[in-house]
Each structure stands twice: as structure tokens, then as C-alpha cells.
Coordinates of C-alpha atoms in Angstrom, one line a residue:
X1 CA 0.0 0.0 0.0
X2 CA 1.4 3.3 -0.8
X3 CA 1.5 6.0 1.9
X4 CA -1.8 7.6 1.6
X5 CA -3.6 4.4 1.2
X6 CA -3.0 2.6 4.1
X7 CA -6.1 0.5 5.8
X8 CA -8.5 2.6 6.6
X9 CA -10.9 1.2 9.9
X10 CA -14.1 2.6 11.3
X11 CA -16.1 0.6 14.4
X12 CA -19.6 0.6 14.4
X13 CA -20.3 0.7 18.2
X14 CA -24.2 0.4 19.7
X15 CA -26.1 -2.0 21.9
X16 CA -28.3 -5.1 20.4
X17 CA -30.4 -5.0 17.8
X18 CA -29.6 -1.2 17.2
X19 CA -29.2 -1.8 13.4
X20 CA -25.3 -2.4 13.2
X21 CA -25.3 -4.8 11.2
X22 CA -28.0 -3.6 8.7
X23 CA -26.0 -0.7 8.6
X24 CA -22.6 -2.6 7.7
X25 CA -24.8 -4.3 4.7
X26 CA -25.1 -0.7 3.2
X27 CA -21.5 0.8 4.3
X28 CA -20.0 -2.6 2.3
X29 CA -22.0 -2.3 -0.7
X30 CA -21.1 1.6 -1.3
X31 CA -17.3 1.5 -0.1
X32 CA -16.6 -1.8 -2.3
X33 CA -17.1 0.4 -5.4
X34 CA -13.8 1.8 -4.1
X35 CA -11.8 -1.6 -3.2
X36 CA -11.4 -3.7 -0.8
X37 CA -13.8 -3.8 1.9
X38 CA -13.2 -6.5 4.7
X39 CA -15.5 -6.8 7.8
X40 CA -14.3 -7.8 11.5
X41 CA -18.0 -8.9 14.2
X42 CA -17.5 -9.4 17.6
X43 CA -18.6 -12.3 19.2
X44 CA -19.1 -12.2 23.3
X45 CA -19.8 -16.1 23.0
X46 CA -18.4 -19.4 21.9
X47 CA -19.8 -20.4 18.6
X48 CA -18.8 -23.4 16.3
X49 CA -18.3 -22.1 12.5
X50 CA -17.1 -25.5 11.6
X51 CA -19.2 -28.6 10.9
X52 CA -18.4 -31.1 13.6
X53 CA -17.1 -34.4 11.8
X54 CA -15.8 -32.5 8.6
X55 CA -12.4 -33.0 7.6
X56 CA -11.7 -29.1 8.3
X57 CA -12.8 -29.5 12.0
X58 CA -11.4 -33.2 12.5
X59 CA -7.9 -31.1 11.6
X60 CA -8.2 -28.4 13.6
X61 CA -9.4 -31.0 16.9
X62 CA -6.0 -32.7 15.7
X63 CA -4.3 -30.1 17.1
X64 CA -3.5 -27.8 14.1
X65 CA -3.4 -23.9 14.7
X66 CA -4.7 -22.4 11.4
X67 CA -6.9 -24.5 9.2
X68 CA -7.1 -23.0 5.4
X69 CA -10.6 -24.8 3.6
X70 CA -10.9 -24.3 0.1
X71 CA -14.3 -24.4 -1.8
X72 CA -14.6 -24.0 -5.8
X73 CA -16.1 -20.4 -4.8
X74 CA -14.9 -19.6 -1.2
X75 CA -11.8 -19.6 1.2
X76 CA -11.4 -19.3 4.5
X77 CA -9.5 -19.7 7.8
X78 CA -10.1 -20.6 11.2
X79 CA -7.6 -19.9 13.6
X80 CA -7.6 -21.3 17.3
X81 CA -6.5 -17.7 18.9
X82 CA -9.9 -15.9 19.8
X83 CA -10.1 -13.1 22.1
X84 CA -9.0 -15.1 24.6
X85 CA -5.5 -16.0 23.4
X86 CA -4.9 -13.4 20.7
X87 CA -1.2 -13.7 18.8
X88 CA 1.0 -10.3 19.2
X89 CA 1.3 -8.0 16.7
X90 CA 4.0 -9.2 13.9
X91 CA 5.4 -5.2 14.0
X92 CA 4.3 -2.0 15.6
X93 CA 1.1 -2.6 17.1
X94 CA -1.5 -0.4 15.2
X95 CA -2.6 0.7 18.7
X96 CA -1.5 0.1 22.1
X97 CA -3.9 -2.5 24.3
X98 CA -3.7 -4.2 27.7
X99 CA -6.6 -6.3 27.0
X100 CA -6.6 -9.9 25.0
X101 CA -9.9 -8.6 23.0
X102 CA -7.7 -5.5 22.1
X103 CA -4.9 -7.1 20.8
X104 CA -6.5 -9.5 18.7
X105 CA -8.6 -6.8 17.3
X106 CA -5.0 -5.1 16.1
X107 CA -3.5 -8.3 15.3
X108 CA -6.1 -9.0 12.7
X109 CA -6.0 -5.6 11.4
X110 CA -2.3 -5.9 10.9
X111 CA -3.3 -9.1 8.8
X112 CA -6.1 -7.8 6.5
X113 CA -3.9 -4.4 5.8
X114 CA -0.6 -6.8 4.4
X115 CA -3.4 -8.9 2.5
X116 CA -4.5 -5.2 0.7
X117 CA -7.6 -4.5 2.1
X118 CA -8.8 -0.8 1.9
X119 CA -11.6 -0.4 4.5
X120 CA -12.2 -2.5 7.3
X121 CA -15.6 -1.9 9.0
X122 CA -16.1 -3.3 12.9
X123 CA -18.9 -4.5 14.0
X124 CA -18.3 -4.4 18.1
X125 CA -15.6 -4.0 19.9
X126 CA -16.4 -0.4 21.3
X127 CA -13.3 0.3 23.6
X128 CA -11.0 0.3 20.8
X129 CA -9.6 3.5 19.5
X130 CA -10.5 3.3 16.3
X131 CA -13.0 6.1 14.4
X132 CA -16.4 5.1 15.5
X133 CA -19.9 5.4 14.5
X134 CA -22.6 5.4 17.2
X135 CA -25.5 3.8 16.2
X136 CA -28.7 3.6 19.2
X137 CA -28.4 4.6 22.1
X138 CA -25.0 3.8 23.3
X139 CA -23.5 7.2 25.3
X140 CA -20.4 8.4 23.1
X141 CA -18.5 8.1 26.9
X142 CA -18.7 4.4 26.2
X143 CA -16.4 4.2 23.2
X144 CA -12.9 4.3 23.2
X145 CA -12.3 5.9 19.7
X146 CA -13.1 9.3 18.4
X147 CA -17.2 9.5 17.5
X148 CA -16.8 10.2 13.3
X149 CA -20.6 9.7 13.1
X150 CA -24.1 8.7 13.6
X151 CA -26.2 5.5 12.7
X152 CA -29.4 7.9 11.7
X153 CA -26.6 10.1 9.6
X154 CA -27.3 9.2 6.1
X155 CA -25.7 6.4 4.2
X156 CA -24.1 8.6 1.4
X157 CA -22.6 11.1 4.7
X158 CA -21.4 8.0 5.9
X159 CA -19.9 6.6 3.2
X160 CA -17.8 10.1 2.6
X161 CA -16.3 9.9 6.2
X162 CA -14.8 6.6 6.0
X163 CA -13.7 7.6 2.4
X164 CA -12.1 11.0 4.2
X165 CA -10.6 8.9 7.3
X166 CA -6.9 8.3 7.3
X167 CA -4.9 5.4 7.5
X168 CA -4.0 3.4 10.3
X169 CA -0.1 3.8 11.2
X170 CA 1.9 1.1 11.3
X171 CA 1.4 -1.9 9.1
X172 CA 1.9 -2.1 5.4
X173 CA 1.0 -4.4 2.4
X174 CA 3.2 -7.3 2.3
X175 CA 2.4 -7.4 -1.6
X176 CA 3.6 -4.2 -2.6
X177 CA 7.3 -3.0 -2.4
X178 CA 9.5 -0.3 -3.6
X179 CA 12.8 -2.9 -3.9
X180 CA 12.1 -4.1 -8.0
X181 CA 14.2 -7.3 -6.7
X182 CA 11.5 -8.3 -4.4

């Protein structure tokens, strides 16, 4: 990623059923006109996203770490470090975080910024510092990043303030380099 395109990353902070994920529907669909949009939930319980008894779950009960399926239309990973046991950050942490749920948060923003993702839009995880945008009622003293917006703000105003954010510091795109040997 060149300088002024580093990851840009907004949270979408609000209590249940509040519309945040409505919301992130119509925030994807606009923004991936511009590139690539990637989208991070959290989950405050234990949920199984593998099929018990597949061979994708059988390896990852064997023991292994990072399981990679691979589908004649999808791909995708499931990791054994949750919130609970998040990995460190492989440089600079993108921001600074006593907490597991923190660091995991930066930890996967680190990895979707060297993959080339543009935007990242999150869906929870309120106390980070990250631009947010209230939606419902939840009091703007209860997020940890500066308030960038509304969920009743229109779409399209939306849509031009993640556009407008900068990037996060820290991390670059693993595929792009300035060295013409690499």
C-alpha cells in the first residue's frame, strides 16, 4: 500500500439490535465500489463455525493452529486464537492494548492491511480507538475511539467519512514493495 492508502478502519459501536449490522450491509455495498472492503463482528460467545465431523474440524481437533478450507467459490480460515489468546502483533502494534480482546482486534487488522484491504468496518468491539460510529443509544463516553458519526446520519454522509478517514499507522502491504528485486 502506498502512503496515503494505508487501511482505513471505522467501528460501528451500539447496543443489540440497534441496526449495526444492517447498517454494515449498506456501508459494504457503497465503499466496495472503491476496493477492498473487509469486515471484522465481535462475538461475546463461543460459537462453532465448523461442521463437527468434517475433515476441516477433525484437523483443527487434531491439534493444528490455522486451518485453510478451500471451496470451488470460497476460502477461509479458522484460527484457534480468539479473544482469549490473541497472537501479538507481527510489528508495531496499530494501537496500544492491555486487554486480549484489544490485541486481537490489532493483530487481525495488521493481517487484512498486508493482505490489501482498503476499509475495514467493525462490528463491536467499542473500547477500541478506532473512528467510530454510534448507532442507538450507546452514550459516546462508552467508546474508546473518536465519535466520526451517527447511525441515523445518512448512508451517502457516511460513506464520505470513512472515504475521508486516514490510514492506520503502522502496518503495510506485504504485496507491494518499492525494492524491483522483491
Amino acid at each position: 500500500m502506498s502512503q496515503d492508502a494505508r487501511l482505513r478502519a471505522v467501528c460501528l459501536a451500539g447496543p443489540s439490535d440497534a441496526g449495526k449490522t444492517s447498517l454494515v450491509e449498506e456501508l459494504v455495498e457503497r465503499l466496495a465500489t472503491d476496493g477492498r472492503v473487509a469486515t471484522v463482528k465481535s462475538i461475546h460467545h463461543d460459537i462453532e463455525i465448523d461442521t463437527p465431523g468434517s475433515d476441516t474440524h477433525r484437523h483443527r481437533t487434531a491439534g493444528a493452529e490455522t486451518v485453510v478450507g478451500i471451496t470451488p467459490t470460497l476460502t477461509f480460515d479458522i484460527t484457534t486464537r480468539g479473544k482469549r489468546d490473541p497472537p501479538e502483533p507481527d510489528g508495531d502494534a496499530l494501537f496500544e492494548s492491555d486487554d486480549p480482546e484489544g490485541r486481537a482486534l490489532a493483530s487481525t487488522l495488521e493481517r487484512l492491511a498486508r493482505r490489501g484491504y482498503d476499509t475495514v468496518l467493525v462490528e463491536g468491539f467499542a473500547e477500541s480507538p478506532l473512528p467510530t460510529i454510534l448507532v442507538g443509544t450507546r452514550a459516546p463516553a462508552a467508546v474508546g475511539g473518536p465519535i466520526v458519526g451517527r447511525g441515523e446520519d445518512p448512508v451517502e454522509d457516511l460513506v464520505e467519512t470513512i472515504r475521508s478517514l486516514d490510514g492506520l499507522e503502522g502496518v503495510t502491504d506485504d504485496r507491494s514493495s518499492d525494492d524491483p528485486d522483491d
